[in-house]
Amino acid sequence: QVPLVESGGGLVQAGGSLRLSCTSSTRTLTSYTMGWFRQAPGKEREFVAAIRSGGGSAYYSDSVKGRFTISRDNAKNTVYLQMNSLKPEDTAVYYCAAKQTFILPTISYHYDNWGQGTQVTVSS
């Protein structure tokens, strides 16, 4: 088990930016593929972005490509999701997730470690 803690959510106006962070106080995240997912009220959890353990490869959903950037700082044992040009439709609870392979990084049930989520609300 890899306990994950997200932070950085909040309320922001459309066009603004937020940076989410995900870390673990007990496990090193260096060797894990890390993903960000989100879930809006009444909707299924959807993939946002993922980055492989080496930090070289990253995937993004079409809805956030060009606006969001996933990165990792291994020295700080932290994964980030920089969110720019936010839109009201980005409003959701954002979850950090970890798994040991980079196979199918966009599929939520391939991840076996999840954080508790952080709320992001974008006002129009």
mmCIF file of C-alpha atoms in Angstrom:
data_model
loop_
_atom_site.group_PDB
_atom_site.id
_atom_site.type_symbol
_atom_site.label_atom_id
_atom_site.label_comp_id
_atom_site.label_asym_id
_atom_site.label_seq_id
_atom_site.Cartn_x
_atom_site.Cartn_y
_atom_site.Cartn_z
ATOM 1 C CA GLN A 1 0.000 0.000 0.000
ATOM 2 C CA VAL A 2 1.116 3.505 -0.845
ATOM 3 C CA PRO A 3 -0.667 6.165 1.202
ATOM 4 C CA LEU A 4 -1.107 9.281 -0.932
ATOM 5 C CA VAL A 5 -2.065 12.784 0.104
ATOM 6 C CA GLU A 6 -3.210 15.465 -2.314
ATOM 7 C CA SER A 7 -3.177 19.193 -1.664
ATOM 8 C CA GLY A 8 -3.542 22.446 -3.535
ATOM 9 C CA GLY A 9 -7.207 22.416 -4.462
ATOM 10 C CA GLY A 10 -9.443 25.399 -4.006
ATOM 11 C CA LEU A 11 -11.722 27.943 -5.619
ATOM 12 C CA VAL A 12 -10.464 29.852 -8.648
ATOM 13 C CA GLN A 13 -12.020 31.963 -11.356
ATOM 14 C CA ALA A 14 -12.174 30.781 -14.945
ATOM 15 C CA GLY A 15 -8.865 31.426 -16.664
ATOM 16 C CA GLY A 16 -6.935 31.070 -13.442
ATOM 17 C CA SER A 17 -4.377 28.510 -12.335
ATOM 18 C CA LEU A 18 -3.858 26.002 -9.555
ATOM 19 C CA ARG A 19 -1.115 23.536 -8.780
ATOM 20 C CA LEU A 20 -2.025 20.258 -7.140
ATOM 21 C CA SER A 21 0.520 18.223 -5.228
ATOM 22 C CA CYS A 22 0.607 14.557 -4.309
ATOM 23 C CA THR A 23 3.043 13.005 -1.889
ATOM 24 C CA SER A 24 3.519 10.057 0.414
ATOM 25 C CA SER A 25 5.049 10.343 3.856
ATOM 26 C CA THR A 26 5.863 6.647 4.134
ATOM 27 C CA ARG A 27 6.680 5.388 0.615
ATOM 28 C CA THR A 28 9.038 6.585 -2.078
ATOM 29 C CA LEU A 29 7.110 7.376 -5.236
ATOM 30 C CA THR A 30 10.096 7.278 -7.571
ATOM 31 C CA SER A 31 9.385 3.816 -8.973
ATOM 32 C CA TYR A 32 5.651 4.300 -9.481
ATOM 33 C CA THR A 33 3.623 5.468 -12.422
ATOM 34 C CA MET A 34 1.588 8.366 -11.074
ATOM 35 C CA GLY A 35 -1.776 9.452 -12.366
ATOM 36 C CA TRP A 36 -4.297 12.193 -11.779
ATOM 37 C CA PHE A 37 -7.996 11.495 -12.171
ATOM 38 C CA ARG A 38 -11.042 13.629 -11.461
ATOM 39 C CA GLN A 39 -14.680 13.069 -10.659
ATOM 40 C CA ALA A 40 -17.414 15.636 -11.009
ATOM 41 C CA PRO A 41 -20.784 15.235 -9.263
ATOM 42 C CA GLY A 42 -22.935 12.686 -11.029
ATOM 43 C CA LYS A 43 -20.152 11.660 -13.390
ATOM 44 C CA GLU A 44 -17.714 8.796 -13.571
ATOM 45 C CA ARG A 45 -14.105 9.201 -12.556
ATOM 46 C CA GLU A 46 -12.071 10.225 -15.583
ATOM 47 C CA PHE A 47 -8.398 10.213 -16.481
ATOM 48 C CA VAL A 48 -6.577 13.529 -16.488
ATOM 49 C CA ALA A 49 -2.843 12.858 -16.751
ATOM 50 C CA ALA A 50 -0.161 10.289 -15.972
ATOM 51 C CA ILE A 51 3.613 10.219 -15.794
ATOM 52 C CA ARG A 52 5.838 7.178 -15.771
ATOM 53 C CA SER A 53 8.340 6.407 -13.053
ATOM 54 C CA GLY A 54 11.326 7.861 -14.902
ATOM 55 C CA GLY A 55 9.445 11.070 -15.561
ATOM 56 C CA GLY A 56 10.049 10.949 -19.299
ATOM 57 C CA SER A 57 6.667 9.937 -20.671
ATOM 58 C CA ALA A 58 3.417 11.665 -19.868
ATOM 59 C CA TYR A 59 -0.132 11.201 -21.143
ATOM 60 C CA TYR A 60 -2.975 13.684 -21.025
ATOM 61 C CA SER A 61 -6.659 13.538 -21.725
ATOM 62 C CA ASP A 62 -7.745 15.538 -24.747
ATOM 63 C CA SER A 63 -9.785 17.818 -22.506
ATOM 64 C CA VAL A 64 -6.731 19.088 -20.606
ATOM 65 C CA LYS A 65 -3.947 18.754 -23.173
ATOM 66 C CA GLY A 66 -2.138 22.046 -23.583
ATOM 67 C CA ARG A 67 -3.539 23.449 -20.329
ATOM 68 C CA PHE A 68 -2.378 20.983 -17.660
ATOM 69 C CA THR A 69 1.121 19.695 -17.005
ATOM 70 C CA ILE A 70 2.050 16.702 -14.861
ATOM 71 C CA SER A 71 5.534 16.574 -13.385
ATOM 72 C CA ARG A 72 7.413 14.918 -10.591
ATOM 73 C CA ASP A 73 10.154 16.030 -8.220
ATOM 74 C CA ASN A 74 11.788 12.862 -6.954
ATOM 75 C CA ALA A 75 13.907 14.763 -4.458
ATOM 76 C CA LYS A 76 10.710 16.005 -2.813
ATOM 77 C CA ASN A 77 8.839 12.730 -3.393
ATOM 78 C CA THR A 78 6.052 14.762 -4.932
ATOM 79 C CA VAL A 79 4.017 14.719 -8.112
ATOM 80 C CA TYR A 80 2.414 17.894 -9.384
ATOM 81 C CA LEU A 81 -0.448 18.807 -11.658
ATOM 82 C CA GLN A 82 -0.126 22.369 -12.900
ATOM 83 C CA MET A 83 -3.509 23.519 -14.145
ATOM 84 C CA ASN A 84 -3.699 26.647 -16.273
ATOM 85 C CA SER A 85 -6.534 28.317 -18.177
ATOM 86 C CA LEU A 86 -9.036 26.616 -15.914
ATOM 87 C CA LYS A 87 -12.621 26.268 -17.074
ATOM 88 C CA PRO A 88 -15.823 25.713 -15.080
ATOM 89 C CA GLU A 89 -15.981 22.197 -16.553
ATOM 90 C CA ASP A 90 -12.721 21.400 -14.764
ATOM 91 C CA THR A 91 -14.619 21.532 -11.473
ATOM 92 C CA ALA A 92 -14.251 18.158 -9.761
ATOM 93 C CA VAL A 93 -12.573 16.258 -6.990
ATOM 94 C CA TYR A 94 -9.067 15.473 -8.172
ATOM 95 C CA TYR A 95 -7.418 12.231 -7.122
ATOM 96 C CA CYS A 96 -3.812 11.166 -7.200
ATOM 97 C CA ALA A 97 -3.093 7.495 -7.910
ATOM 98 C CA ALA A 98 -0.062 5.228 -8.105
ATOM 99 C CA LYS A 99 0.778 1.909 -9.744
ATOM 100 C CA GLN A 100 3.887 -0.040 -10.529
ATOM 101 C CA THR A 101 3.687 -0.302 -14.320
ATOM 102 C CA PHE A 102 3.062 2.151 -17.159
ATOM 103 C CA ILE A 103 0.714 -0.241 -18.922
ATOM 104 C CA LEU A 104 -2.614 1.415 -19.736
ATOM 105 C CA PRO A 105 -1.970 4.495 -17.547
ATOM 106 C CA THR A 106 -5.328 6.032 -18.483
ATOM 107 C CA ILE A 107 -7.398 3.241 -16.903
ATOM 108 C CA SER A 108 -8.418 3.926 -13.310
ATOM 109 C CA TYR A 109 -8.870 0.316 -12.193
ATOM 110 C CA HIS A 110 -5.233 -0.405 -13.069
ATOM 111 C CA TYR A 111 -4.227 1.789 -10.134
ATOM 112 C CA ASP A 112 -4.238 0.212 -6.704
ATOM 113 C CA ASN A 113 -3.257 3.194 -4.577
ATOM 114 C CA TRP A 114 -5.384 6.326 -4.256
ATOM 115 C CA GLY A 115 -5.416 9.538 -2.303
ATOM 116 C CA GLN A 116 -8.459 10.996 -0.610
ATOM 117 C CA GLY A 117 -8.967 13.687 -3.242
ATOM 118 C CA THR A 118 -8.862 17.469 -3.295
ATOM 119 C CA GLN A 119 -11.692 19.701 -4.472
ATOM 120 C CA VAL A 120 -11.142 22.057 -7.382
ATOM 121 C CA THR A 121 -13.911 24.548 -8.114
ATOM 122 C CA VAL A 122 -13.739 26.905 -11.079
ATOM 123 C CA SER A 123 -16.232 29.739 -11.108
ATOM 124 C CA SER A 124 -17.429 31.392 -14.304
#
